[in-house]
Coordinates of C-alpha atoms and ligand atoms in Angstrom, one line a residue:
M135 CA -32.5 9.8 11.6
I136 CA -30.4 11.6 9.1
L137 CA -29.7 14.5 11.4
E138 CA -29.1 12.3 14.4
A139 CA -26.7 10.2 12.4
L140 CA -24.8 13.4 11.4
E141 CA -24.6 14.4 15.0
R142 CA -23.4 10.9 15.9
E143 CA -20.7 11.2 13.3
G144 CA -19.5 14.4 15.0
V145 CA -20.6 16.8 12.2
E146 CA -20.7 20.5 13.2
H147 CA -21.3 22.3 9.9
I148 CA -23.5 21.6 6.9
F149 CA -23.3 23.6 3.7
G150 CA -26.6 23.4 1.9
Y151 CA -29.6 24.7 0.1
P152 CA -33.2 23.6 0.5
G153 CA -35.8 22.7 -2.1
G154 CA -38.9 20.5 -2.7
A155 CA -37.1 17.1 -2.4
N156 CA -35.2 17.8 0.8
L157 CA -37.8 19.9 2.7
P158 CA -38.6 17.2 5.3
I159 CA -34.9 17.3 6.4
Y160 CA -35.0 21.1 6.7
Q161 CA -38.3 20.9 8.6
H162 CA -36.5 19.1 11.4
L163 CA -33.2 20.9 11.2
P164 CA -34.1 23.5 13.9
E165 CA -34.5 20.6 16.3
H166 CA -30.7 20.0 16.0
P167 CA -29.0 23.2 17.0
R168 CA -25.6 21.5 17.3
L169 CA -25.7 21.2 13.5
K170 CA -24.8 24.6 12.1
H171 CA -26.2 25.0 8.6
I172 CA -24.6 27.5 6.3
L173 CA -27.1 28.6 3.6
V174 CA -25.0 29.1 0.5
R175 CA -26.1 31.1 -2.6
H176 CA -25.5 28.3 -5.1
E177 CA -25.0 24.6 -4.6
Q178 CA -21.6 24.6 -6.3
G179 CA -20.6 27.0 -3.5
A180 CA -21.8 24.4 -0.9
A181 CA -19.7 21.6 -2.5
H182 CA -16.5 23.8 -2.6
M183 CA -17.1 25.1 1.0
A184 CA -17.4 21.5 2.2
D185 CA -14.3 20.7 0.3
G186 CA -12.3 23.6 1.8
Y187 CA -13.7 22.7 5.2
A188 CA -12.5 19.1 4.9
R189 CA -9.0 20.1 3.5
A190 CA -8.5 22.6 6.3
S191 CA -9.9 20.7 9.2
G192 CA -9.2 17.1 8.3
R193 CA -12.9 16.2 9.0
P194 CA -15.3 15.3 6.2
G195 CA -17.4 18.1 4.7
V196 CA -21.2 17.7 4.5
V197 CA -23.5 19.1 1.8
F198 CA -27.2 19.2 1.4
A199 CA -29.0 19.8 -1.9
T200 CA -32.4 19.2 -3.4
S201 CA -33.1 16.9 -6.4
G202 CA -32.6 17.7 -10.1
P203 CA -31.0 21.1 -10.6
G204 CA -29.9 21.3 -6.9
A205 CA -28.1 18.0 -7.0
L206 CA -26.7 18.6 -10.5
N207 CA -25.2 21.9 -9.3
L208 CA -23.0 19.8 -7.0
V209 CA -21.3 17.9 -9.8
T210 CA -18.3 20.2 -10.4
G211 CA -17.7 20.4 -6.6
L212 CA -17.9 16.6 -6.3
C213 CA -15.5 16.1 -9.2
T214 CA -13.1 18.6 -7.6
A215 CA -13.1 16.7 -4.3
Y216 CA -12.9 13.3 -6.0
M217 CA -9.9 14.2 -8.1
D218 CA -8.1 15.5 -5.0
S219 CA -9.2 12.7 -2.6
V220 CA -11.2 14.9 -0.3
P221 CA -13.7 13.3 2.1
M222 CA -17.2 14.7 1.7
I223 CA -20.7 13.5 2.3
A224 CA -23.4 14.9 -0.1
I225 CA -27.0 14.2 1.0
T226 CA -29.4 15.0 -1.8
G227 CA -33.2 14.8 -1.9
Q228 CA -34.7 12.6 -4.6
V229 CA -38.3 12.5 -5.8
P230 CA -40.5 10.0 -3.9
S231 CA -39.6 6.3 -4.6
T232 CA -43.1 5.8 -6.1
V233 CA -42.3 8.2 -9.0
V234 CA -38.6 7.5 -9.6
G235 CA -38.2 7.0 -13.4
R236 CA -41.5 8.7 -14.3
D237 CA -40.1 12.2 -15.0
A238 CA -41.4 13.6 -11.8
F239 CA -40.9 17.3 -11.2
Q240 CA -37.2 18.0 -10.6
E241 CA -36.3 14.4 -11.1
S242 CA -32.9 13.5 -12.5
D243 CA -30.7 10.4 -12.3
V244 CA -28.3 11.9 -9.8
I245 CA -26.5 8.6 -9.1
G246 CA -25.9 8.2 -12.8
A247 CA -24.7 11.8 -13.2
T248 CA -22.3 11.6 -10.3
S249 CA -21.1 8.0 -10.3
S250 CA -17.9 8.9 -12.1
V251 CA -17.1 11.7 -9.6
T252 CA -17.9 10.0 -6.3
K253 CA -16.1 7.3 -4.5
H254 CA -19.4 5.6 -3.8
S255 CA -23.1 6.5 -3.9
Y256 CA -26.4 5.3 -2.5
L257 CA -30.0 5.6 -3.6
V258 CA -32.1 5.2 -0.5
T259 CA -35.6 4.0 -1.2
N260 CA -36.4 2.4 2.1
I261 CA -36.1 3.9 5.5
G262 CA -34.7 0.7 6.9
Q263 CA -31.5 1.4 4.9
L264 CA -30.8 4.8 6.4
P265 CA -28.8 4.4 9.5
R266 CA -26.5 1.8 7.9
V267 CA -26.0 3.8 4.8
I268 CA -25.0 7.0 6.6
H269 CA -22.6 5.1 8.8
E270 CA -21.1 3.4 5.8
A271 CA -20.8 6.6 3.8
F272 CA -18.7 8.3 6.5
H273 CA -16.5 5.2 6.7
I274 CA -16.0 5.0 3.0
A275 CA -15.4 8.8 2.6
T276 CA -12.8 9.0 5.2
T277 CA -10.8 5.8 5.0
G278 CA -8.3 4.4 2.5
R279 CA -8.0 7.0 -0.3
P280 CA -10.6 9.5 0.9
G281 CA -13.3 10.9 -1.5
P282 CA -16.8 12.1 -1.8
V283 CA -19.8 9.8 -1.1
L284 CA -23.3 10.8 -2.2
I285 CA -26.5 9.7 -0.6
D286 CA -29.7 10.3 -2.6
V287 CA -32.7 10.0 -0.3
C288 CA -36.2 9.7 -1.7
R289 CA -38.6 12.2 -0.2
D290 CA -41.1 9.5 1.0
V291 CA -38.2 8.0 2.9
Q292 CA -37.5 11.4 4.6
Q293 CA -41.2 11.4 5.6
A294 CA -41.5 7.8 6.8
N295 CA -41.4 6.7 10.4
A296 CA -39.3 4.0 11.8
D297 CA -37.5 3.1 15.0
Q298 CA -33.9 4.4 15.1
V299 CA -31.6 1.4 15.1
T300 CA -28.0 1.8 16.0
P301 CA -25.9 0.8 13.0
E302 CA -24.6 -2.7 13.2
R303 CA -21.0 -3.6 12.6
L304 CA -19.8 -2.5 9.2
D305 CA -19.7 -5.2 6.7
I306 CA -19.0 -3.9 3.2
P307 CA -18.1 -6.6 0.8
G308 CA -15.5 -5.5 -1.7
Y309 CA -14.2 -2.6 0.5
R310 CA -11.2 -3.8 2.3
L311 CA -8.6 -1.6 3.8
N312 CA -5.0 -2.5 3.4
G313 CA -3.3 -1.9 6.7
H314 CA 0.0 -3.6 6.0
V315 CA 3.2 -2.9 4.1
D316 CA 4.9 -5.5 2.0
L317 CA 8.2 -5.9 3.8
D318 CA 10.0 -7.3 0.8
G319 CA 9.0 -4.3 -1.2
A320 CA 10.1 -2.0 1.6
R321 CA 13.5 -3.7 1.7
Q322 CA 13.9 -3.5 -2.1
A323 CA 13.0 0.2 -2.0
A324 CA 15.5 0.8 0.7
A325 CA 18.2 -1.1 -1.2
A326 CA 17.4 0.8 -4.4
L327 CA 17.6 4.2 -2.7
T328 CA 20.8 3.3 -0.9
S329 CA 22.7 2.1 -3.9
A330 CA 21.4 4.8 -6.3
K331 CA 23.8 7.3 -7.8
Q332 CA 21.2 10.0 -8.6
P333 CA 18.0 9.3 -6.7
V334 CA 15.0 11.7 -6.4
I335 CA 11.8 11.4 -4.3
L336 CA 8.6 13.0 -5.5
S337 CA 5.9 13.5 -2.9
G338 CA 2.2 14.1 -3.4
H339 CA -1.0 14.8 -1.6
G340 CA -1.0 11.3 -0.1
V341 CA 2.0 12.3 2.1
I342 CA -0.1 15.2 3.5
L343 CA -3.2 13.1 3.9
S344 CA -1.4 10.4 5.9
H345 CA 0.6 13.0 8.0
A346 CA 3.8 11.4 6.8
E347 CA 5.9 14.6 6.5
S348 CA 8.3 13.8 9.4
Q349 CA 8.8 10.2 8.0
L350 CA 9.4 11.7 4.6
Q351 CA 12.0 14.1 6.0
A352 CA 13.7 11.4 8.0
L353 CA 13.9 9.2 5.0
A354 CA 15.2 11.9 2.6
E355 CA 17.9 12.8 5.1
A356 CA 18.9 9.2 5.8
A357 CA 18.9 8.3 2.1
V358 CA 20.5 11.7 1.2
T359 CA 17.9 12.1 -1.5
P360 CA 16.4 15.3 -2.8
V361 CA 12.6 15.8 -2.7
G362 CA 10.3 17.6 -5.1
T363 CA 6.5 17.9 -4.4
T364 CA 3.5 17.9 -6.7
L365 CA 1.2 20.9 -6.7
L366 CA -1.1 19.2 -4.1
G367 CA 1.9 17.9 -2.2
I368 CA 3.2 21.4 -1.4
G369 CA 4.0 21.7 2.3
G370 CA 4.8 18.0 2.6
F371 CA 8.5 18.8 2.5
P372 CA 9.9 22.2 3.7
V373 CA 10.9 24.3 0.7
Q374 CA 14.0 25.7 2.5
H375 CA 15.3 22.3 3.4
P376 CA 18.7 21.8 1.7
L377 CA 17.3 18.7 -0.1
S378 CA 14.2 20.5 -1.4
L379 CA 13.6 20.7 -5.1
H380 CA 10.4 22.7 -4.6
M381 CA 7.6 21.9 -7.0
T382 CA 7.7 19.4 -9.9
G383 CA 5.6 19.1 -13.0
F384 CA 5.1 21.1 -16.1
M385 CA 5.2 24.3 -14.2
G386 CA 7.7 23.2 -11.6
T387 CA 11.1 24.6 -10.9
G388 CA 13.8 24.1 -13.5
Y389 CA 16.2 22.5 -11.0
C390 CA 13.5 20.0 -10.0
L391 CA 12.8 19.1 -13.6
K392 CA 16.6 18.7 -14.3
A393 CA 16.9 16.4 -11.3
V394 CA 13.9 14.2 -12.3
Q395 CA 15.2 13.9 -15.9
N396 CA 18.6 12.8 -14.7
A397 CA 17.6 10.5 -11.8
D398 CA 18.5 6.8 -11.8
V399 CA 16.1 5.9 -9.0
L400 CA 12.8 7.8 -8.7
M401 CA 10.5 7.1 -5.7
M402 CA 7.0 8.6 -6.1
V403 CA 5.0 8.7 -2.9
G404 CA 1.2 9.4 -2.5
M405 CA 0.7 10.7 -6.0
R406 CA -1.0 9.7 -9.2
V407 CA 1.9 10.6 -11.6
D408 CA -0.6 12.3 -13.9
D409 CA 0.3 14.2 -17.1
R410 CA 0.9 17.4 -15.2
V411 CA 3.8 15.7 -13.5
T412 CA 5.2 13.7 -16.4
A413 CA 4.6 16.1 -19.3
K414 CA 5.5 13.9 -22.4
L415 CA 5.1 10.5 -20.9
A416 CA 7.5 8.7 -23.3
E417 CA 10.3 11.0 -22.2
F418 CA 9.5 11.2 -18.5
A419 CA 12.6 10.5 -16.3
P420 CA 14.3 8.6 -19.1
K421 CA 17.4 7.6 -17.1
V422 CA 15.5 5.9 -14.3
K423 CA 16.4 2.2 -13.8
T424 CA 14.2 1.7 -10.8
F425 CA 10.8 3.4 -10.3
I426 CA 9.4 3.0 -6.8
H427 CA 5.7 3.8 -6.4
V428 CA 4.0 4.1 -3.0
D429 CA 0.3 4.7 -3.0
I430 CA -2.7 3.6 -0.9
D431 CA -4.7 3.1 -4.0
G432 CA -3.6 -0.1 -5.8
S433 CA -5.3 1.1 -9.0
E434 CA -2.6 3.8 -9.3
M435 CA 0.1 1.2 -9.8
G436 CA 1.2 1.3 -13.4
K437 CA -1.7 3.5 -14.5
N438 CA 0.8 6.0 -16.1
V439 CA 4.3 4.8 -15.2
R440 CA 5.0 1.1 -14.5
P441 CA 7.0 0.9 -11.2
H442 CA 9.7 -1.8 -10.6
I443 CA 8.8 -1.7 -6.9
E444 CA 5.2 -1.3 -5.9
L445 CA 4.1 -0.5 -2.3
V446 CA 0.4 -0.3 -2.0
A447 CA 0.1 1.2 1.4
D448 CA -0.5 4.3 3.5
A449 CA 2.5 6.7 2.9
K450 CA 3.4 7.0 6.6
A451 CA 3.4 3.2 7.1
A452 CA 5.4 2.6 3.9
L453 CA 8.0 5.3 4.6
S454 CA 8.3 4.0 8.2
A455 CA 8.9 0.5 6.9
I456 CA 11.6 1.5 4.4
L457 CA 13.5 3.7 6.8
P458 CA 15.2 1.1 9.0
H459 CA 16.5 -0.8 6.0
L460 CA 18.5 2.1 4.5
G461 CA 22.2 1.5 4.4
E462 CA 25.2 3.7 3.9
V463 CA 24.6 5.7 0.8
D464 CA 26.8 5.5 -2.2
P465 CA 29.8 7.9 -1.8
D466 CA 29.0 9.4 -5.3
R467 CA 25.9 10.9 -3.7
R468 CA 27.7 14.2 -2.9
Q469 CA 28.4 14.8 -6.5
W470 CA 24.7 14.4 -7.3
L471 CA 23.9 17.0 -4.6
T472 CA 26.6 19.3 -6.0
Q473 CA 25.1 19.0 -9.5
I474 CA 21.7 19.8 -8.2
D475 CA 23.1 22.9 -6.4
R476 CA 24.5 24.0 -9.8
W477 CA 21.1 23.6 -11.4
R478 CA 19.6 25.6 -8.6
E479 CA 22.0 28.5 -9.4
E480 CA 21.4 28.2 -13.2
H481 CA 17.6 27.9 -13.0
P482 CA 16.3 30.0 -10.1
L483 CA 12.7 31.1 -9.9
R484 CA 12.6 34.7 -11.1
Y485 CA 10.3 37.3 -12.6
K486 CA 10.5 40.5 -14.5
H487 CA 9.7 43.6 -12.4
S488 CA 11.2 46.5 -14.3
N489 CA 8.3 47.6 -16.6
G490 CA 6.5 49.8 -14.1
Q491 CA 3.5 47.5 -13.9
L492 CA 2.3 45.8 -10.7
Q493 CA 3.7 42.3 -10.7
P494 CA 1.7 39.4 -9.1
Q495 CA 4.8 38.0 -7.4
D496 CA 5.3 41.3 -5.6
V497 CA 1.8 41.2 -4.3
L498 CA 2.1 37.5 -3.2
I499 CA 5.5 38.0 -1.6
D500 CA 4.0 40.7 0.7
M501 CA 0.9 38.6 1.4
Y502 CA 3.0 35.5 2.2
R503 CA 5.3 37.5 4.5
R504 CA 2.2 38.4 6.5
A505 CA 0.8 34.8 6.3
N506 CA 4.2 33.6 7.6
N507 CA 3.5 29.9 7.4
E508 CA 0.7 30.3 9.9
A509 CA -2.3 31.2 7.6
I510 CA -4.2 29.1 5.1
V511 CA -3.9 30.3 1.5
V512 CA -6.6 29.1 -0.9
A513 CA -5.8 29.7 -4.5
D514 CA -8.1 29.5 -7.5
V515 CA -7.1 28.1 -10.9
G516 CA -4.9 29.7 -13.6
Q517 CA -1.8 31.8 -13.4
N518 CA -2.8 33.0 -9.9
Q519 CA -2.7 29.4 -8.7
I520 CA 0.8 28.6 -10.0
W521 CA 2.2 32.0 -8.8
A522 CA 0.7 31.2 -5.3
A523 CA 2.2 27.7 -5.4
L524 CA 5.7 28.8 -6.3
W525 CA 6.3 32.1 -4.5
W526 CA 6.4 30.9 -0.9
N527 CA 8.7 28.7 1.1
Y528 CA 6.0 26.5 2.7
D529 CA 7.5 24.8 5.7
R530 CA 4.5 22.6 6.7
P531 CA 1.5 20.8 5.3
G532 CA -2.1 21.9 5.2
L533 CA -1.6 25.6 4.5
F534 CA -2.0 25.7 0.7
I535 CA -5.3 24.6 -0.7
N536 CA -6.2 24.5 -4.3
S537 CA -8.0 22.4 -6.9
G538 CA -5.2 20.4 -8.5
G539 CA -6.7 17.4 -10.3
A540 CA -9.9 19.1 -11.6
G541 CA -8.5 22.6 -11.9
T542 CA -11.9 24.1 -11.1
M543 CA -12.2 27.9 -11.6
G544 CA -14.5 29.3 -9.0
F545 CA -13.1 27.1 -6.3
A546 CA -11.1 29.6 -4.2
L547 CA -13.8 31.9 -2.7
P548 CA -16.2 29.2 -1.4
A549 CA -13.3 26.9 -0.4
A550 CA -11.7 29.7 1.6
I551 CA -15.1 30.3 3.3
G552 CA -15.3 26.6 4.1
A553 CA -11.7 26.5 5.3
K554 CA -12.4 29.4 7.7
F555 CA -15.4 27.5 9.1
G556 CA -13.1 24.5 9.6
R557 CA -10.2 26.4 11.1
P558 CA -11.7 29.6 12.7
D559 CA -8.4 30.0 14.7
V560 CA -6.3 30.5 11.5
P561 CA -6.2 33.5 9.2
V562 CA -7.4 32.6 5.7
W563 CA -6.3 34.3 2.4
C564 CA -8.1 33.7 -0.9
V565 CA -6.0 34.3 -4.0
A566 CA -8.0 34.4 -7.3
G567 CA -8.0 35.7 -10.9
E568 CA -10.9 37.8 -11.8
G569 CA -12.2 35.1 -14.3
G570 CA -12.5 32.4 -11.7
F571 CA -13.6 34.8 -9.0
V572 CA -16.8 35.8 -10.8
M573 CA -17.8 32.2 -11.3
T574 CA -18.8 31.8 -7.6
A575 CA -18.7 35.5 -6.5
Q576 CA -22.3 35.2 -5.1
E577 CA -20.8 33.5 -2.1
L578 CA -19.4 36.9 -0.9
S579 CA -22.8 37.1 0.8
V580 CA -21.9 34.1 3.0
A581 CA -18.6 35.7 4.0
V582 CA -20.4 38.9 4.9
E583 CA -23.3 37.2 6.7
H584 CA -20.9 35.3 9.0
Q585 CA -18.4 38.1 9.1
L586 CA -15.7 35.6 8.2
D587 CA -12.1 36.8 8.4
V588 CA -11.3 35.9 4.8
K589 CA -9.0 38.3 2.9
I590 CA -9.5 38.2 -0.8
V591 CA -6.5 38.9 -3.0
L592 CA -7.7 39.4 -6.6
L593 CA -4.9 39.2 -9.2
N594 CA -6.8 41.1 -11.9
N595 CA -5.1 41.0 -15.3
F596 CA -8.2 41.8 -17.4
S597 CA -8.1 38.4 -19.1
L598 CA -8.2 34.7 -18.7
G599 CA -4.5 34.9 -18.1
M600 CA -3.5 31.3 -18.2
V601 CA -5.4 30.7 -21.4
R602 CA -4.0 33.9 -22.9
Q603 CA -0.5 32.7 -22.1
F604 CA -1.2 29.3 -23.7
Q605 CA -2.6 31.0 -26.8
D606 CA 0.5 33.3 -27.0
D607 CA 3.0 30.6 -26.5
F608 CA 1.5 27.4 -27.9
Y609 CA -1.4 28.3 -30.2
G610 CA 0.2 30.6 -32.7
G611 CA -0.3 33.8 -30.7
V612 CA -4.0 34.0 -31.6
R613 CA -5.7 35.7 -28.7
S614 CA -9.2 34.2 -28.9
Q615 CA -12.0 34.9 -26.4
V616 CA -9.8 35.7 -23.4
D617 CA -10.5 39.4 -23.0
L618 CA -12.1 40.3 -19.7
T619 CA -12.1 44.1 -19.9
H620 CA -15.9 44.2 -19.3
M621 CA -16.1 43.1 -15.7
P622 CA -17.6 44.7 -12.7
D623 CA -15.9 47.3 -10.6
F624 CA -14.7 44.9 -8.0
V625 CA -14.6 47.5 -5.2
K626 CA -18.2 48.4 -5.9
L627 CA -19.1 44.8 -6.2
A628 CA -17.7 43.9 -2.8
E629 CA -19.3 47.0 -1.3
A630 CA -22.6 46.0 -2.8
Y631 CA -22.3 42.8 -0.8
G632 CA -21.4 44.8 2.3
M633 CA -17.7 44.0 2.2
P634 CA -15.0 46.7 2.4
A635 CA -12.5 46.8 -0.5
L636 CA -9.6 48.6 -2.1
R637 CA -8.1 48.9 -5.5
V638 CA -4.3 48.9 -6.0
D639 CA -2.3 49.4 -9.2
R640 CA 1.1 50.6 -7.8
F641 CA 3.8 48.7 -6.0
E642 CA 3.9 51.4 -3.3
D643 CA 0.3 50.7 -2.4
I644 CA 0.6 47.0 -1.8
A645 CA 1.7 47.1 1.8
P646 CA -0.7 49.9 2.9
S647 CA -3.6 48.0 1.4
F648 CA -2.7 44.8 3.2
D649 CA -2.3 46.8 6.4
A650 CA -5.8 48.1 5.9
A651 CA -7.1 44.6 5.2
Q652 CA -5.5 43.2 8.3
R653 CA -6.7 46.1 10.5
T654 CA -10.3 45.3 9.4
K655 CA -12.2 42.6 11.2
G656 CA -14.1 40.3 8.9
P657 CA -13.8 39.9 5.1
F658 CA -11.9 42.3 2.9
L659 CA -11.2 42.4 -0.9
I660 CA -8.3 44.0 -2.6
D661 CA -8.5 44.3 -6.4
F662 CA -4.8 44.3 -7.5
R663 CA -4.6 45.4 -11.1
I664 CA -1.6 43.5 -12.2
D665 CA 0.5 43.5 -15.4
P666 CA -1.8 42.0 -18.0
E667 CA 1.3 40.4 -19.8
A668 CA 2.7 38.7 -16.7
N669 CA 3.4 35.0 -17.3
V670 CA 4.0 31.9 -15.4
Y671 CA 7.5 30.5 -15.7
P672 CA 9.0 28.0 -15.8
I673 CA 6.6 26.2 -18.2
V674 CA 7.0 23.1 -20.3
P675 CA 5.4 23.6 -23.8
L676 CA 2.5 21.3 -24.5
G677 CA 3.5 17.9 -25.8
K678 CA 7.2 18.4 -24.8
S679 CA 9.3 16.6 -22.3
L680 CA 10.2 18.1 -18.9
N681 CA 13.7 18.8 -20.2
E682 CA 12.3 21.4 -22.5
F683 CA 11.0 23.9 -20.0
W684 CA 11.0 27.6 -20.8
E685 CA 12.2 30.1 -18.3
A686 CA 11.3 33.7 -17.5
P687 CA 12.9 36.2 -19.8
D688 CA 15.7 38.2 -18.2
A689 CA 14.6 40.4 -15.4
Ligands
TPP1430 C1 -14.6 25.9 -14.7 C2 -13.4 26.1 -15.6 N1 -13.6 26.5 -16.9 C3 -12.5 26.7 -17.7 C4 -11.2 26.4 -17.3 C5 -10.0 26.6 -18.2 N2 -9.1 27.6 -17.7 C6 -8.0 27.3 -17.0 S1 -7.2 28.6 -16.4 C7 -8.3 29.7 -17.2 C8 -8.1 31.2 -17.1 C9 -8.3 31.7 -15.7 O1 -8.4 33.1 -15.7 P1 -8.5 33.9 -14.4 O2 -9.4 33.3 -13.4 O3 -8.7 35.3 -14.7 O4 -7.0 33.6 -13.7 P2 -5.6 33.9 -14.3 O5 -5.1 32.8 -15.1 O6 -5.7 35.2 -15.1 O7 -4.8 34.1 -13.0 C10 -9.3 29.0 -17.8 C11 -10.4 29.6 -18.6 C12 -11.1 25.9 -16.0 N3 -9.9 25.5 -15.5 N4 -12.2 25.8 -15.2

């Protein structure tokens, strides 16, 4: 029933790992050749693969794991997907219903352990529940604000016999989708944007999830309003558009932060407005008279910033509803754009490249030139993530994948593998620091086994770079437990897994190494030994307001 239900839902790939409590499912898996099962090397890898698959393909990712340690190994991956609103179905085996609560072998309270990192979860103790539960789970995971749903299935249920019943009409009390937009709110938002002197739009992951990028661009142009994106919103608005402010937040561009801090109307679309976006909340956007918040999840309204105009709706529907009500914008708007241009000139993105060391930005600029807004780039967490976010002019959504909300080190390699399964037609690049990379490096086997064309760009700075930078800048310069000089030889490590690899420590070798990677079919790793002192700029010191960002020292 489980496997047939997955087929009915259109599932093609399952990322999983067998064990005592889900063996009945695995016994029948070979009878379903349409379901391609990817055997991971650690369940965390399965969760991140399903996550990368979902983000790249737009279809929910599916994970299998056994009870106890197997299911608990999914927790970080579920949390990563939950924080970033990624649709995922995790089907875990549970001990037989007759021994639940009796400390059976490999029993753990998986529902309890995962309830705060799933959108919903089910414990299935009776086979009669199965078809309905699976059908509901896909509905809940993929609608409204998407997220992971866990189905914990007792082993005796997996072994029971029952007639397959086609799921009845969905009837989920308490789960109602909001398909409409409050027209009054839309009119008020349009009026506020029209009459504003210094408006700004911030756009988040919700814009990408609802495919609202053309509506956003149309609205920004009609309202003559500049747009910044969150880290997860990158690609929702073209970076080279004259109204683009690039990325906002505590590592955003200086000109975006200046615009936010001087705005009189701020419209925030499809985003949570979390602390990474606001920095010091009490001093966030202090001149704003009208906050407008558009989000599909009503519980986001006022969670961090209380909006004057709330639109609880899908971003595309809300932006489409606002657009026709925009009037002639205030003539002073030109002055606002001129001021922003001045900030653009005063606070450009820049980096130091005169010390003879390999700079991460030089590596990424070459990689991105090759990716050319066609390839998917999956970044890990740390300095590598922010460099990868800032140093490319993304012109469309869906090409930059990273763990924004949870900031999960070890995400990139398995997520890149999942992304490649989801979009086999598109080149996939994986950017990671060496610290995060070794957290899930065992999944190199999966890339090699399936000869996946994933190119791994290791930005190796011999330390937990982002933490080292924080310690240098905000914790009295005490470098404590960040040294990673004792690490494997990454070229040998890749080769041990059967993957070709190169090491690069000079600028001149960047292009030839990428040429070699691109000439090679299948996976390839390049260990770029970068400047260990390279830092991320701009950055807002911890506890400070967005105004107080630090910039790169002179080049
Ligand atoms: C699982 C996990 N543990 C700890 C952290 C805290 N953390 C954030 S960035 C970072 C350093 C990352 O180092 P590395 O992977 O080498 O990347 P770099 O910053 O050097 O690019 C750490 C430890 C985290 N985000 N995730």
